[in-house]
């Protein structure tokens, strides 16, 4: 059974550019959530996808968008990058959209915006 | 609005000590609570998951308790080892949405 995998592991982008981060959910999991973790802070919820539909969103602007594919993998897209978008982006997967069985996290993508 | 607080922010103990990490939350209407470990620059590793109807969970040297009425959870680590050094995060699961609300973490250093 494979865990949650994220790519790339590190990324450097210029302010104003666009970025796509990718996540493969754990085998059998149909729910994917994305979190942003700034240095020294706890992760903040961006949004969640359950069976290819967004079913929850945190306090992030519309330039943060996502997709979930039929195989339950997911993408996080961020447009018009700002310096404050520099953070560790974490993907988590779960068996159910309610989080009843807890979440399995990936190793994250470290995004640096310069 | 649910808020999660972890105290202390940092802790340094000698090897072999038993220790308790604290987590408090403001809204008792939670779905569950999960404790995670995070090594520097890495992702989160799930340690224990407690459903809202449960009082505690145990795994090896770790024991987590949950008291919904008082809005508190504790993570007890027995016989600490240098390999336990990491940041420990607690997260409450919101009802119906599955969203996790995290505390800021407790950074633990266990000295040999």
PDB file of C-alpha atoms in Angstrom, chain A residues 1 21 26 29 67 74 76 113-114:
ATOM      1  CA  UNK A   1       0.000   0.000   0.000  1.00  0.00           C
ATOM      2  CA  UNK A  21       1.515  21.160  -7.347  1.00  0.00           C
ATOM      3  CA  UNK A  26      -3.107   6.787  -0.669  1.00  0.00           C
ATOM      4  CA  UNK A  29      -8.679   6.996  -0.475  1.00  0.00           C
ATOM      5  CA  UNK A  67      -8.761  19.664  -9.319  1.00  0.00           C
ATOM      6  CA  UNK A  74      -5.218  16.048  -7.224  1.00  0.00           C
ATOM      7  CA  UNK A  76      -3.286  22.623  -6.512  1.00  0.00           C
ATOM      8  CA  UNK A 113       8.462  32.824  -4.256  1.00  0.00           C
ATOM      9  CA  UNK A 114      11.164  35.390  -5.031  1.00  0.00           C
TER      10      UNK A 114
END
